[in-house]
Amino acid sequence: MTSPRTRTFTLVAGLFVGVPALLLTGAGVAAPSTQEGLGAQATQTGTPDLIPRPVSYEASPDDEFELDKLSQIVVTGESGETRTVASRFARQLHRSTGFGLPVSTQPARDGDISLSTKGSESLGDEGYQLTVDDQVSIVAHTAEGVFRGLTTLRQLLPPKVEAQTRQPGPWVVEGAEITDEPRFPYRGTMLDVSRHFFSVDEVKRYIDLASLYKINTLHMHLADDQGWRIQVDSWPRLTTYGGSLEVGGTPGGSYTKRQFAEIVRYAADHYIEIVPEIDTPGHTNAALASYAELNCDGIAPPLYTGTDVGFSSLCIPKPITYEFLDDVFREVAEQSPGPRIHLGGDEAHVTPHEQYLEFVPKAAALVTKRGKTVQGWQEIAETPLPPGSTAQYWGTEDPRSDGLARMAVAQGAEVLMSPANHVYLDMKYDENTPYGLTWAGLIPVQKSYDWDPATLVDGVSEEDVVGVEAPLWSETLDEISKVEFMAFPRLPGVAEIGWTPAADRSWDEYKGRLGGQAPRWEILDVNYFAAEEIPWQ
Ligand code: ACM
């Protein structure tokens, strides 16, 4: 389009059904052709297999982009942050393409990728415009928006771009004009590292895979009955003893401050915010076992490696409970730069209800004291919450849970949607799923996709909802490959629910795009469940 450069087109497939394909030969000589026998990359709907589906995608059938050994990533007059995003993308693509992809401030030429944060403020933090012709241009308002646009470009490139080793080209992208921004600001998944502990590398692997679908929040369930997983220097036995085991009695583990910082940094590099959860006042056996003085009777229970819930509680009347939580939230806040801390609040079955109502506001005040906003499971909505709090719906469209969500809305709290019968990734797909639970029902892929956050609960509408999160509880999952099996293919659908306008989503169209992820997952070695209702490519 601009400065010419010698490029060789051998074959450009006809890419869109119903549109006469162009066969380009030599240096851009175009000759009409037909769709027959071409168009291997086209889907039945004629749009690429992008997930989440962008707000607007217009094909430019006359254009195409090819990345080659002379390609540069052009970043002019931008923040250091955008240059960092560019360098990271270049390193990632270098592995499979072998191209140097220098980050440059020279004017962009054909074959270059140019990145800019000069886009309008109306694009928000995550929106971007992506144009593919002889060049790729991504315009956003922030470096994060540029990152989201590059994530789309990654999906537009052939799946082999994900490979860790050098692959043969060509690296061609069909011409297109994309304008995109998310529906909700919070698109998350949760990893339970308490029931089974996952190493830093395993968490990074989960971040890698979630990030490909524009997930922007990783909620880490760091403390439960079976294990305490984050270092707290003022209460060291929480990890040295309370973190020593996991479900089944196998050795557990915990993150040192240095390791947790590594997770936070890795997540931030992928524009994923960590939400640390310390579950209270129930789900606290690991803490109660570590410190006898936290128990009402002063006697520490043994460590617990089973999978029952709802049997433990902090001692609500004891002052030391709040000294403990003040220290814990301080040290967790110091380790977590994100704005939120999750204080749990679910299934406090042995906490006297009056005491529960007294406890939550006191615990919440210890969170806000550290400059963080409060997130908690839906039960916290029964108590007055500080401004800016988030109540996380985990119901099954049952009257009690729906009522709690409405109580959250009534007091001005945001609702985060994690309906257990749709997005609990630990629920089995069908009766043959080798692990997982069934208490919220079986969740086939369609059921995880076919629901809407703004219409699920009467009285909770679009403006009350901050987003969606797919929790993954690990009672039955002791390896990251099993986590992958439960999350894929359901997690990309949840990511799309959070990103794509409701009116643009339909299962019949989505499942085709989902099927198109298989080649990418094969290369990334994702242990996904090949559900038979998906037309896998
Ligand atoms: C939960 O599943 N207990 C939040």
PDB file of N, CA, C and O in Angstrom, residues 207-231:
ATOM      1  N   ILE A 207      -2.338 -19.200  32.577  1.00  0.00           N
ATOM      2  CA  ILE A 207      -2.381 -17.798  32.131  1.00  0.00           C
ATOM      3  C   ILE A 207      -2.169 -17.716  30.619  1.00  0.00           C
ATOM      4  O   ILE A 207      -2.907 -17.021  29.911  1.00  0.00           O
ATOM      5  N   ASP A 208      -1.197 -18.456  30.113  1.00  0.00           N
ATOM      6  CA  ASP A 208      -0.930 -18.458  28.660  1.00  0.00           C
ATOM      7  C   ASP A 208      -2.200 -18.803  27.883  1.00  0.00           C
ATOM      8  O   ASP A 208      -2.540 -18.132  26.908  1.00  0.00           O
ATOM      9  N   LEU A 209      -2.864 -19.852  28.304  1.00  0.00           N
ATOM     10  CA  LEU A 209      -4.013 -20.349  27.540  1.00  0.00           C
ATOM     11  C   LEU A 209      -5.216 -19.424  27.697  1.00  0.00           C
ATOM     12  O   LEU A 209      -5.949 -19.169  26.741  1.00  0.00           O
ATOM     13  N   ALA A 210      -5.431 -18.897  28.905  1.00  0.00           N
ATOM     14  CA  ALA A 210      -6.566 -17.989  29.131  1.00  0.00           C
ATOM     15  C   ALA A 210      -6.379 -16.689  28.360  1.00  0.00           C
ATOM     16  O   ALA A 210      -7.323 -16.113  27.812  1.00  0.00           O
ATOM     17  N   SER A 211      -5.144 -16.251  28.305  1.00  0.00           N
ATOM     18  CA  SER A 211      -4.816 -14.980  27.670  1.00  0.00           C
ATOM     19  C   SER A 211      -5.127 -14.984  26.169  1.00  0.00           C
ATOM     20  O   SER A 211      -5.482 -13.960  25.594  1.00  0.00           O
ATOM     21  N   LEU A 212      -5.035 -16.142  25.551  1.00  0.00           N
ATOM     22  CA  LEU A 212      -5.332 -16.245  24.114  1.00  0.00           C
ATOM     23  C   LEU A 212      -6.785 -15.881  23.822  1.00  0.00           C
ATOM     24  O   LEU A 212      -7.141 -15.569  22.691  1.00  0.00           O
ATOM     25  N   TYR A 213      -7.634 -15.921  24.841  1.00  0.00           N
ATOM     26  CA  TYR A 213      -9.062 -15.599  24.662  1.00  0.00           C
ATOM     27  C   TYR A 213      -9.457 -14.290  25.348  1.00  0.00           C
ATOM     28  O   TYR A 213     -10.605 -14.057  25.650  1.00  0.00           O
ATOM     29  N   LYS A 214      -8.475 -13.465  25.630  1.00  0.00           N
ATOM     30  CA  LYS A 214      -8.698 -12.121  26.174  1.00  0.00           C
ATOM     31  C   LYS A 214      -9.290 -12.129  27.577  1.00  0.00           C
ATOM     32  O   LYS A 214      -9.919 -11.154  28.002  1.00  0.00           O
ATOM     33  N   ILE A 215      -9.092 -13.239  28.299  1.00  0.00           N
ATOM     34  CA  ILE A 215      -9.397 -13.250  29.737  1.00  0.00           C
ATOM     35  C   ILE A 215      -8.490 -12.198  30.383  1.00  0.00           C
ATOM     36  O   ILE A 215      -7.292 -12.129  30.070  1.00  0.00           O
ATOM     37  N   ASN A 216      -9.046 -11.377  31.282  1.00  0.00           N
ATOM     38  CA  ASN A 216      -8.207 -10.329  31.882  1.00  0.00           C
ATOM     39  C   ASN A 216      -8.102 -10.408  33.404  1.00  0.00           C
ATOM     40  O   ASN A 216      -7.496  -9.520  34.009  1.00  0.00           O
ATOM     41  N   THR A 217      -8.674 -11.460  34.007  1.00  0.00           N
ATOM     42  CA  THR A 217      -8.601 -11.589  35.459  1.00  0.00           C
ATOM     43  C   THR A 217      -8.386 -13.052  35.849  1.00  0.00           C
ATOM     44  O   THR A 217      -9.087 -13.936  35.339  1.00  0.00           O
ATOM     45  N   LEU A 218      -7.421 -13.284  36.718  1.00  0.00           N
ATOM     46  CA  LEU A 218      -7.228 -14.617  37.303  1.00  0.00           C
ATOM     47  C   LEU A 218      -7.436 -14.503  38.811  1.00  0.00           C
ATOM     48  O   LEU A 218      -6.644 -13.886  39.514  1.00  0.00           O
ATOM     49  N   HIS A 219      -8.540 -15.079  39.252  1.00  0.00           N
ATOM     50  CA  HIS A 219      -8.868 -15.134  40.682  1.00  0.00           C
ATOM     51  C   HIS A 219      -8.170 -16.382  41.230  1.00  0.00           C
ATOM     52  O   HIS A 219      -8.355 -17.473  40.704  1.00  0.00           O
ATOM     53  N   MET A 220      -7.330 -16.194  42.229  1.00  0.00           N
ATOM     54  CA  MET A 220      -6.625 -17.339  42.815  1.00  0.00           C
ATOM     55  C   MET A 220      -7.194 -17.631  44.196  1.00  0.00           C
ATOM     56  O   MET A 220      -7.128 -16.791  45.094  1.00  0.00           O
ATOM     57  N   HIS A 221      -7.743 -18.823  44.332  1.00  0.00           N
ATOM     58  CA  HIS A 221      -8.339 -19.267  45.599  1.00  0.00           C
ATOM     59  C   HIS A 221      -7.187 -19.833  46.445  1.00  0.00           C
ATOM     60  O   HIS A 221      -6.807 -20.985  46.311  1.00  0.00           O
ATOM     61  N   LEU A 222      -6.634 -18.951  47.297  1.00  0.00           N
ATOM     62  CA  LEU A 222      -5.338 -19.218  47.930  1.00  0.00           C
ATOM     63  C   LEU A 222      -5.415 -19.869  49.301  1.00  0.00           C
ATOM     64  O   LEU A 222      -4.381 -20.267  49.844  1.00  0.00           O
ATOM     65  N   ALA A 223      -6.600 -19.909  49.907  1.00  0.00           N
ATOM     66  CA  ALA A 223      -6.684 -20.487  51.248  1.00  0.00           C
ATOM     67  C   ALA A 223      -8.043 -21.146  51.428  1.00  0.00           C
ATOM     68  O   ALA A 223      -9.076 -20.535  51.168  1.00  0.00           O
ATOM     69  N   ASP A 224      -8.008 -22.387  51.859  1.00  0.00           N
ATOM     70  CA  ASP A 224      -9.237 -23.135  52.122  1.00  0.00           C
ATOM     71  C   ASP A 224      -8.915 -24.157  53.213  1.00  0.00           C
ATOM     72  O   ASP A 224      -7.821 -24.138  53.790  1.00  0.00           O
ATOM     73  N   ASP A 225      -9.869 -25.048  53.486  1.00  0.00           N
ATOM     74  CA  ASP A 225      -9.660 -26.042  54.538  1.00  0.00           C
ATOM     75  C   ASP A 225      -8.405 -26.881  54.294  1.00  0.00           C
ATOM     76  O   ASP A 225      -7.697 -27.245  55.219  1.00  0.00           O
ATOM     77  N   GLN A 226      -8.146 -27.201  53.026  1.00  0.00           N
ATOM     78  CA  GLN A 226      -7.097 -28.179  52.701  1.00  0.00           C
ATOM     79  C   GLN A 226      -5.704 -27.575  52.564  1.00  0.00           C
ATOM     80  O   GLN A 226      -4.726 -28.337  52.494  1.00  0.00           O
ATOM     81  N   GLY A 227      -5.598 -26.243  52.487  1.00  0.00           N
ATOM     82  CA  GLY A 227      -4.236 -25.717  52.359  1.00  0.00           C
ATOM     83  C   GLY A 227      -4.190 -24.208  52.269  1.00  0.00           C
ATOM     84  O   GLY A 227      -5.074 -23.583  51.678  1.00  0.00           O
ATOM     85  N   TRP A 228      -3.142 -23.647  52.861  1.00  0.00           N
ATOM     86  CA  TRP A 228      -2.884 -22.202  52.794  1.00  0.00           C
ATOM     87  C   TRP A 228      -1.694 -22.015  51.872  1.00  0.00           C
ATOM     88  O   TRP A 228      -0.628 -22.581  52.102  1.00  0.00           O
ATOM     89  N   ARG A 229      -1.850 -21.219  50.806  1.00  0.00           N
ATOM     90  CA  ARG A 229      -0.859 -21.250  49.732  1.00  0.00           C
ATOM     91  C   ARG A 229      -0.091 -19.959  49.501  1.00  0.00           C
ATOM     92  O   ARG A 229       0.658 -19.866  48.524  1.00  0.00           O
ATOM     93  N   ILE A 230      -0.260 -18.941  50.332  1.00  0.00           N
ATOM     94  CA  ILE A 230       0.489 -17.695  50.107  1.00  0.00           C
ATOM     95  C   ILE A 230       1.219 -17.313  51.386  1.00  0.00           C
ATOM     96  O   ILE A 230       0.645 -17.362  52.488  1.00  0.00           O
ATOM     97  N   GLN A 231       2.480 -16.934  51.222  1.00  0.00           N
ATOM     98  CA  GLN A 231       3.331 -16.623  52.374  1.00  0.00           C
ATOM     99  C   GLN A 231       2.815 -15.393  53.116  1.00  0.00           C
ATOM    100  O   GLN A 231       2.512 -14.361  52.503  1.00  0.00           O
TER     101      GLN A 231
END
